Amino acid sequence: MKKLEQLYEGKAKKVFATDDPGLVIVDYKDDATAFNGLKKGTIEGKGVINNRMTNFLMKMLEKNGVPTHFVEEISDRETLVKKVEIVPLEVIVRNVAAGSLSKRLGLEEGTPLRRTVLEYCYKNDDLGDPMVNEYHIAAMGWADDQTMKNIAAYALKVNELLLRYFKPLHVDLIDFKLEFGKTADGTLVLADEISPDTCRFWDSDTHEKLDKDRFRRDLGGVEEAYAEISHRLLGE
Ligand code: TMP
């Protein structure tokens, strides 16, 4: 597979064309941003960890019936994936109150939720990814009703599988963000990444944060947290 021209550069990844029109290569960077790009920095080694963790988890999800864009890891930082048209939504799954939910509803971080919460944000940097509901999504034509049913079902299944996977590693999965896309033939697949950039992971005993909140909130020990979660999951 030949790596051809760069198609896109995002905040944490670059995307390259290949000689197969149905496949692209994602290349994970060490760049980190927060607050819609206002805060910028580098997390040494993050690209490698996020690439490996995402691929490991996507393979596990695929085996358990969740279709993903994953095709093949081609290097420490590069992965071959199916080319998709991204549904312009961030799909947030929450098990425990934290972050923007805690702020919005005045809940102490760590408050358990009686049931899993699904939220949607419209992917638009200029607007700061505003939260929307299914009426907005249908009204704007961002995804049809069947696609939204499938997205919700897949998101809840991903949550169940990840919770089950992380529990024995003494990691509480507080919340996470998913993105979905459609391949050329219209198949809905899980895309983007599943990593400490996009999930909140807390140590089950100490409640220590093992994710990007250490960077967002200047807590220190950022690289160490990425290394720790990677070690627990991948043993590396
Ligand atoms: P929030 O509490 O800030 O809304 O974040 C919820 C989850 O989504 C958390 O695990 C971090 C993740 N997330 C992203 O992956 N990208 C983003 O741009 C934001 C704001 C959150």
mmCIF file of C-alpha atoms and ligand atoms in Angstrom:
data_model
loop_
_atom_site.group_PDB
_atom_site.id
_atom_site.type_symbol
_atom_site.label_atom_id
_atom_site.label_comp_id
_atom_site.label_asym_id
_atom_site.label_seq_id
_atom_site.Cartn_x
_atom_site.Cartn_y
_atom_site.Cartn_z
ATOM 1 C CA MET A 1 0.000 0.000 0.000
ATOM 2 C CA LYS A 2 1.510 3.321 -1.103
ATOM 3 C CA LYS A 3 1.234 6.417 1.118
ATOM 4 C CA LEU A 4 0.238 9.264 -1.212
ATOM 5 C CA GLU A 5 -0.659 12.927 -0.633
ATOM 6 C CA GLN A 6 -1.899 14.343 2.665
ATOM 7 C CA LEU A 7 -5.670 14.795 2.547
ATOM 8 C CA TYR A 8 -6.220 16.443 5.907
ATOM 9 C CA GLU A 9 -4.462 17.503 9.076
ATOM 10 C CA GLY A 10 -6.451 17.512 12.302
ATOM 11 C CA LYS A 11 -5.413 18.464 15.829
ATOM 12 C CA ALA A 12 -4.033 15.019 16.701
ATOM 13 C CA LYS A 13 -3.786 13.122 13.391
ATOM 14 C CA LYS A 14 -2.959 13.497 9.733
ATOM 15 C CA VAL A 15 -4.756 11.560 7.007
ATOM 16 C CA PHE A 16 -3.077 10.438 3.790
ATOM 17 C CA ALA A 17 -4.464 9.026 0.543
ATOM 18 C CA THR A 18 -3.323 5.606 -0.667
ATOM 19 C CA ASP A 19 -3.363 3.954 -4.095
ATOM 20 C CA ASP A 20 -6.669 2.314 -3.073
ATOM 21 C CA PRO A 21 -9.533 4.872 -3.195
ATOM 22 C CA GLY A 22 -11.359 3.017 -0.391
ATOM 23 C CA LEU A 23 -8.455 3.189 2.077
ATOM 24 C CA VAL A 24 -6.539 5.972 3.842
ATOM 25 C CA ILE A 25 -3.637 6.072 6.274
ATOM 26 C CA VAL A 26 -3.978 7.887 9.617
ATOM 27 C CA ASP A 27 -0.782 9.146 11.201
ATOM 28 C CA TYR A 28 -0.964 9.940 14.928
ATOM 29 C CA LYS A 29 0.887 13.044 16.200
ATOM 30 C CA ASP A 30 2.160 13.917 19.680
ATOM 31 C CA ASP A 31 0.357 17.286 19.451
ATOM 32 C CA ALA A 32 -2.278 17.884 22.095
ATOM 33 C CA THR A 33 -4.915 20.589 22.235
ATOM 34 C CA ALA A 34 -7.735 21.365 24.611
ATOM 35 C CA PHE A 35 -10.619 23.812 24.837
ATOM 36 C CA ASN A 36 -11.182 23.787 21.088
ATOM 37 C CA GLY A 37 -7.530 24.388 20.288
ATOM 38 C CA LEU A 38 -7.013 27.289 22.750
ATOM 39 C CA LYS A 39 -4.502 25.278 24.797
ATOM 40 C CA LYS A 40 -1.682 23.688 22.815
ATOM 41 C CA GLY A 41 1.130 21.374 23.771
ATOM 42 C CA THR A 42 2.950 18.142 23.128
ATOM 43 C CA ILE A 43 2.597 14.843 24.915
ATOM 44 C CA GLU A 44 5.787 12.923 24.145
ATOM 45 C CA GLY A 45 5.008 9.458 22.781
ATOM 46 C CA LYS A 46 1.225 10.005 22.733
ATOM 47 C CA GLY A 47 0.890 9.279 19.009
ATOM 48 C CA VAL A 48 2.363 5.811 19.403
ATOM 49 C CA ILE A 49 0.227 5.004 22.455
ATOM 50 C CA ASN A 50 -3.004 6.283 20.907
ATOM 51 C CA ASN A 51 -2.362 4.396 17.662
ATOM 52 C CA ARG A 52 -1.666 1.106 19.430
ATOM 53 C CA MET A 53 -4.470 1.446 21.990
ATOM 54 C CA THR A 54 -7.048 2.425 19.382
ATOM 55 C CA ASN A 55 -6.128 -0.498 17.151
ATOM 56 C CA PHE A 56 -6.136 -2.985 20.019
ATOM 57 C CA LEU A 57 -9.578 -1.835 21.156
ATOM 58 C CA MET A 58 -11.028 -1.616 17.647
ATOM 59 C CA LYS A 59 -9.946 -5.208 16.953
ATOM 60 C CA MET A 60 -11.613 -6.301 20.195
ATOM 61 C CA LEU A 61 -14.818 -4.410 19.318
ATOM 62 C CA GLU A 62 -14.855 -5.785 15.763
ATOM 63 C CA LYS A 63 -14.583 -9.348 17.150
ATOM 64 C CA ASN A 64 -17.590 -8.595 19.315
ATOM 65 C CA GLY A 65 -19.833 -7.352 16.522
ATOM 66 C CA VAL A 66 -19.102 -3.624 16.280
ATOM 67 C CA PRO A 67 -17.993 -2.714 12.741
ATOM 68 C CA THR A 68 -15.005 -0.329 12.676
ATOM 69 C CA HIS A 69 -12.842 1.445 10.107
ATOM 70 C CA PHE A 70 -9.726 -0.485 11.208
ATOM 71 C CA VAL A 71 -7.834 -2.438 8.528
ATOM 72 C CA GLU A 72 -4.192 -2.848 9.533
ATOM 73 C CA GLU A 73 -1.528 -1.258 11.742
ATOM 74 C CA ILE A 74 1.382 -0.354 9.494
ATOM 75 C CA SER A 75 3.792 1.279 11.925
ATOM 76 C CA ASP A 76 4.030 2.685 15.451
ATOM 77 C CA ARG A 77 2.088 5.760 14.432
ATOM 78 C CA GLU A 78 0.368 4.781 11.180
ATOM 79 C CA THR A 79 -2.727 2.700 10.526
ATOM 80 C CA LEU A 80 -4.547 1.756 7.363
ATOM 81 C CA VAL A 81 -8.282 2.414 7.725
ATOM 82 C CA LYS A 82 -11.356 2.405 5.518
ATOM 83 C CA LYS A 83 -12.087 5.781 4.006
ATOM 84 C CA VAL A 84 -15.342 7.080 5.460
ATOM 85 C CA GLU A 85 -17.508 10.131 5.361
ATOM 86 C CA ILE A 86 -17.674 11.183 8.984
ATOM 87 C CA VAL A 87 -21.130 11.720 10.512
ATOM 88 C CA PRO A 88 -20.531 15.243 11.901
ATOM 89 C CA LEU A 89 -21.300 14.292 15.498
ATOM 90 C CA GLU A 90 -19.285 13.627 18.631
ATOM 91 C CA VAL A 91 -21.098 10.831 20.444
ATOM 92 C CA ILE A 92 -20.421 11.038 24.174
ATOM 93 C CA VAL A 93 -21.138 8.121 26.504
ATOM 94 C CA ARG A 94 -21.133 8.714 30.267
ATOM 95 C CA ASN A 95 -21.172 6.265 33.167
ATOM 96 C CA VAL A 96 -20.111 8.672 35.939
ATOM 97 C CA ALA A 97 -20.502 12.460 36.133
ATOM 98 C CA ALA A 98 -17.357 14.410 35.178
ATOM 99 C CA GLY A 99 -16.191 17.255 32.959
ATOM 100 C CA SER A 100 -18.815 19.293 31.160
ATOM 101 C CA LEU A 101 -21.724 17.251 32.586
ATOM 102 C CA SER A 102 -20.601 17.995 36.146
ATOM 103 C CA LYS A 103 -20.283 21.681 35.294
ATOM 104 C CA ARG A 104 -23.619 21.895 33.511
ATOM 105 C CA LEU A 105 -25.673 20.107 36.175
ATOM 106 C CA GLY A 106 -23.637 21.062 39.264
ATOM 107 C CA LEU A 107 -22.701 17.453 40.049
ATOM 108 C CA GLU A 108 -19.565 16.547 41.941
ATOM 109 C CA GLU A 109 -17.137 14.725 39.638
ATOM 110 C CA GLY A 110 -17.325 11.013 40.396
ATOM 111 C CA THR A 111 -21.088 10.985 41.074
ATOM 112 C CA PRO A 112 -22.383 7.709 39.635
ATOM 113 C CA LEU A 113 -25.216 8.003 37.100
ATOM 114 C CA ARG A 114 -28.330 5.820 37.489
ATOM 115 C CA ARG A 115 -28.104 4.886 33.832
ATOM 116 C CA THR A 116 -25.759 5.442 30.918
ATOM 117 C CA VAL A 117 -26.087 8.898 29.371
ATOM 118 C CA LEU A 118 -25.675 9.498 25.623
ATOM 119 C CA GLU A 119 -24.996 13.008 24.360
ATOM 120 C CA TYR A 120 -24.379 14.391 20.888
ATOM 121 C CA CYS A 121 -22.292 17.403 19.874
ATOM 122 C CA TYR A 122 -22.226 18.906 16.390
ATOM 123 C CA LYS A 123 -18.635 18.674 15.103
ATOM 124 C CA ASN A 124 -17.874 22.278 14.236
ATOM 125 C CA ASP A 125 -14.773 23.993 15.598
ATOM 126 C CA ASP A 126 -16.026 27.504 14.747
ATOM 127 C CA LEU A 127 -19.075 26.905 16.946
ATOM 128 C CA GLY A 128 -17.104 25.036 19.651
ATOM 129 C CA ASP A 129 -18.851 21.672 19.041
ATOM 130 C CA PRO A 130 -22.251 22.656 20.524
ATOM 131 C CA MET A 131 -24.412 20.005 22.189
ATOM 132 C CA VAL A 132 -27.435 19.040 20.080
ATOM 133 C CA ASN A 133 -30.270 16.534 20.397
ATOM 134 C CA GLU A 134 -31.862 14.100 17.953
ATOM 135 C CA TYR A 135 -34.382 16.714 16.805
ATOM 136 C CA HIS A 136 -31.571 19.078 15.770
ATOM 137 C CA ILE A 137 -29.759 16.216 14.041
ATOM 138 C CA ALA A 138 -32.863 15.247 12.014
ATOM 139 C CA ALA A 139 -33.781 18.874 11.301
ATOM 140 C CA MET A 140 -30.307 19.652 9.973
ATOM 141 C CA GLY A 141 -30.042 16.359 8.067
ATOM 142 C CA TRP A 142 -26.738 15.391 9.740
ATOM 143 C CA ALA A 143 -27.915 11.756 10.077
ATOM 144 C CA ASP A 144 -31.200 9.972 9.377
ATOM 145 C CA ASP A 145 -33.282 8.221 12.041
ATOM 146 C CA GLN A 146 -32.037 4.712 11.213
ATOM 147 C CA THR A 147 -28.407 5.883 11.338
ATOM 148 C CA MET A 148 -29.053 7.465 14.760
ATOM 149 C CA LYS A 149 -30.666 4.243 16.024
ATOM 150 C CA ASN A 150 -27.601 2.296 14.893
ATOM 151 C CA ILE A 151 -25.191 4.877 16.372
ATOM 152 C CA ALA A 152 -26.939 4.728 19.761
ATOM 153 C CA ALA A 153 -26.988 0.913 19.759
ATOM 154 C CA TYR A 154 -23.303 0.676 18.775
ATOM 155 C CA ALA A 155 -22.283 3.341 21.324
ATOM 156 C CA LEU A 156 -24.003 1.442 24.156
ATOM 157 C CA LYS A 157 -22.474 -1.844 23.000
ATOM 158 C CA VAL A 158 -18.997 -0.242 22.866
ATOM 159 C CA ASN A 159 -19.585 1.005 26.420
ATOM 160 C CA GLU A 160 -20.528 -2.458 27.682
ATOM 161 C CA LEU A 161 -17.518 -4.072 26.012
ATOM 162 C CA LEU A 162 -15.059 -1.405 27.201
ATOM 163 C CA LEU A 163 -16.416 -1.492 30.775
ATOM 164 C CA ARG A 164 -15.972 -5.264 30.821
ATOM 165 C CA TYR A 165 -12.458 -4.977 29.383
ATOM 166 C CA PHE A 166 -11.169 -2.253 31.709
ATOM 167 C CA LYS A 167 -12.663 -3.527 34.985
ATOM 168 C CA PRO A 168 -10.056 -6.285 35.590
ATOM 169 C CA LEU A 169 -7.337 -3.724 34.802
ATOM 170 C CA HIS A 170 -8.578 -1.671 37.783
ATOM 171 C CA VAL A 171 -9.628 1.137 35.482
ATOM 172 C CA ASP A 172 -13.002 2.893 35.777
ATOM 173 C CA LEU A 173 -14.313 4.085 32.420
ATOM 174 C CA ILE A 174 -15.942 7.383 33.383
ATOM 175 C CA ASP A 175 -16.913 8.645 29.935
ATOM 176 C CA PHE A 176 -15.689 8.724 26.344
ATOM 177 C CA LYS A 177 -16.289 10.184 22.898
ATOM 178 C CA LEU A 178 -16.879 8.227 19.690
ATOM 179 C CA GLU A 179 -17.157 9.197 16.040
ATOM 180 C CA PHE A 180 -18.852 7.207 13.304
ATOM 181 C CA GLY A 181 -18.511 7.286 9.536
ATOM 182 C CA LYS A 182 -20.012 5.734 6.426
ATOM 183 C CA THR A 183 -17.979 3.817 3.874
ATOM 184 C CA ALA A 184 -18.586 4.277 0.124
ATOM 185 C CA ASP A 185 -21.278 1.564 0.190
ATOM 186 C CA GLY A 186 -23.117 3.316 3.053
ATOM 187 C CA THR A 187 -22.060 0.963 5.870
ATOM 188 C CA LEU A 188 -21.901 2.670 9.272
ATOM 189 C CA VAL A 189 -18.617 1.993 11.084
ATOM 190 C CA LEU A 190 -16.879 3.225 14.226
ATOM 191 C CA ALA A 191 -14.091 5.625 13.190
ATOM 192 C CA ASP A 192 -11.571 8.043 14.737
ATOM 193 C CA GLU A 193 -9.833 6.810 17.918
ATOM 194 C CA ILE A 194 -10.366 5.327 21.381
ATOM 195 C CA SER A 195 -7.528 6.580 23.540
ATOM 196 C CA PRO A 196 -6.662 8.595 26.656
ATOM 197 C CA ASP A 197 -7.340 11.680 24.469
ATOM 198 C CA THR A 198 -10.964 10.664 24.052
ATOM 199 C CA CYS A 199 -11.802 8.734 27.234
ATOM 200 C CA ARG A 200 -11.711 9.442 30.961
ATOM 201 C CA PHE A 201 -9.930 6.596 32.746
ATOM 202 C CA TRP A 202 -9.652 6.645 36.556
ATOM 203 C CA ASP A 203 -7.732 4.158 38.646
ATOM 204 C CA SER A 204 -10.415 2.090 40.415
ATOM 205 C CA ASP A 205 -8.755 2.305 43.835
ATOM 206 C CA THR A 206 -7.038 5.702 43.975
ATOM 207 C CA HIS A 207 -9.293 7.493 41.414
ATOM 208 C CA GLU A 208 -6.105 8.899 39.908
ATOM 209 C CA LYS A 209 -6.720 10.288 36.418
ATOM 210 C CA LEU A 210 -4.996 8.275 33.656
ATOM 211 C CA ASP A 211 -6.041 10.405 30.678
ATOM 212 C CA LYS A 212 -5.880 13.756 28.908
ATOM 213 C CA ASP A 213 -7.509 15.597 31.822
ATOM 214 C CA ARG A 214 -3.965 15.700 33.268
ATOM 215 C CA PHE A 215 -3.021 17.897 30.286
ATOM 216 C CA ARG A 216 -6.302 19.857 30.147
ATOM 217 C CA ARG A 217 -6.080 20.720 33.850
ATOM 218 C CA ASP A 218 -2.279 21.040 34.225
ATOM 219 C CA LEU A 219 -2.135 18.207 36.752
ATOM 220 C CA GLY A 220 1.381 17.063 35.771
ATOM 221 C CA GLY A 221 2.423 13.482 35.105
ATOM 222 C CA VAL A 222 0.807 13.523 31.662
ATOM 223 C CA GLU A 223 3.255 11.219 29.855
ATOM 224 C CA GLU A 224 3.334 8.900 32.883
ATOM 225 C CA ALA A 225 -0.465 8.582 32.837
ATOM 226 C CA TYR A 226 -0.500 7.675 29.125
ATOM 227 C CA ALA A 227 2.283 5.148 29.731
ATOM 228 C CA GLU A 228 0.410 3.632 32.701
ATOM 229 C CA ILE A 229 -2.877 3.105 30.883
ATOM 230 C CA SER A 230 -1.034 1.744 27.861
ATOM 231 C CA HIS A 231 0.905 -0.625 30.113
ATOM 232 C CA ARG A 232 -2.263 -1.893 31.791
ATOM 233 C CA LEU A 233 -4.029 -2.488 28.479
ATOM 234 C CA LEU A 234 -1.212 -3.649 26.236
ATOM 235 C CA GLY A 235 1.385 -4.776 28.747
ATOM 236 C CA GLU A 236 3.984 -2.555 27.046
HETATM 237 P P1 TMP B 1 -16.611 16.605 28.407
HETATM 238 O O1 TMP B 1 -16.969 16.204 29.801
HETATM 239 O O2 TMP B 1 -15.582 17.674 28.324
HETATM 240 O O3 TMP B 1 -17.845 16.919 27.591
HETATM 241 O O4 TMP B 1 -15.949 15.312 27.708
HETATM 242 C C1 TMP B 1 -16.612 14.087 27.643
HETATM 243 C C2 TMP B 1 -15.696 13.035 27.057
HETATM 244 O O5 TMP B 1 -15.405 13.319 25.711
HETATM 245 C C3 TMP B 1 -14.335 12.928 27.748
HETATM 246 O O6 TMP B 1 -14.000 11.553 27.879
HETATM 247 C C4 TMP B 1 -13.362 13.600 26.827
HETATM 248 C C5 TMP B 1 -14.004 13.441 25.480
HETATM 249 N N1 TMP B 1 -13.797 14.585 24.611
HETATM 250 C C6 TMP B 1 -13.165 14.420 23.397
HETATM 251 O O7 TMP B 1 -12.756 13.315 23.039
HETATM 252 N N2 TMP B 1 -13.021 15.502 22.587
HETATM 253 C C7 TMP B 1 -13.457 16.739 22.922
HETATM 254 O O8 TMP B 1 -13.282 17.690 22.149
HETATM 255 C C8 TMP B 1 -14.113 16.908 24.192
HETATM 256 C C9 TMP B 1 -14.609 18.254 24.628
HETATM 257 C C10 TMP B 1 -14.253 15.802 24.993
#
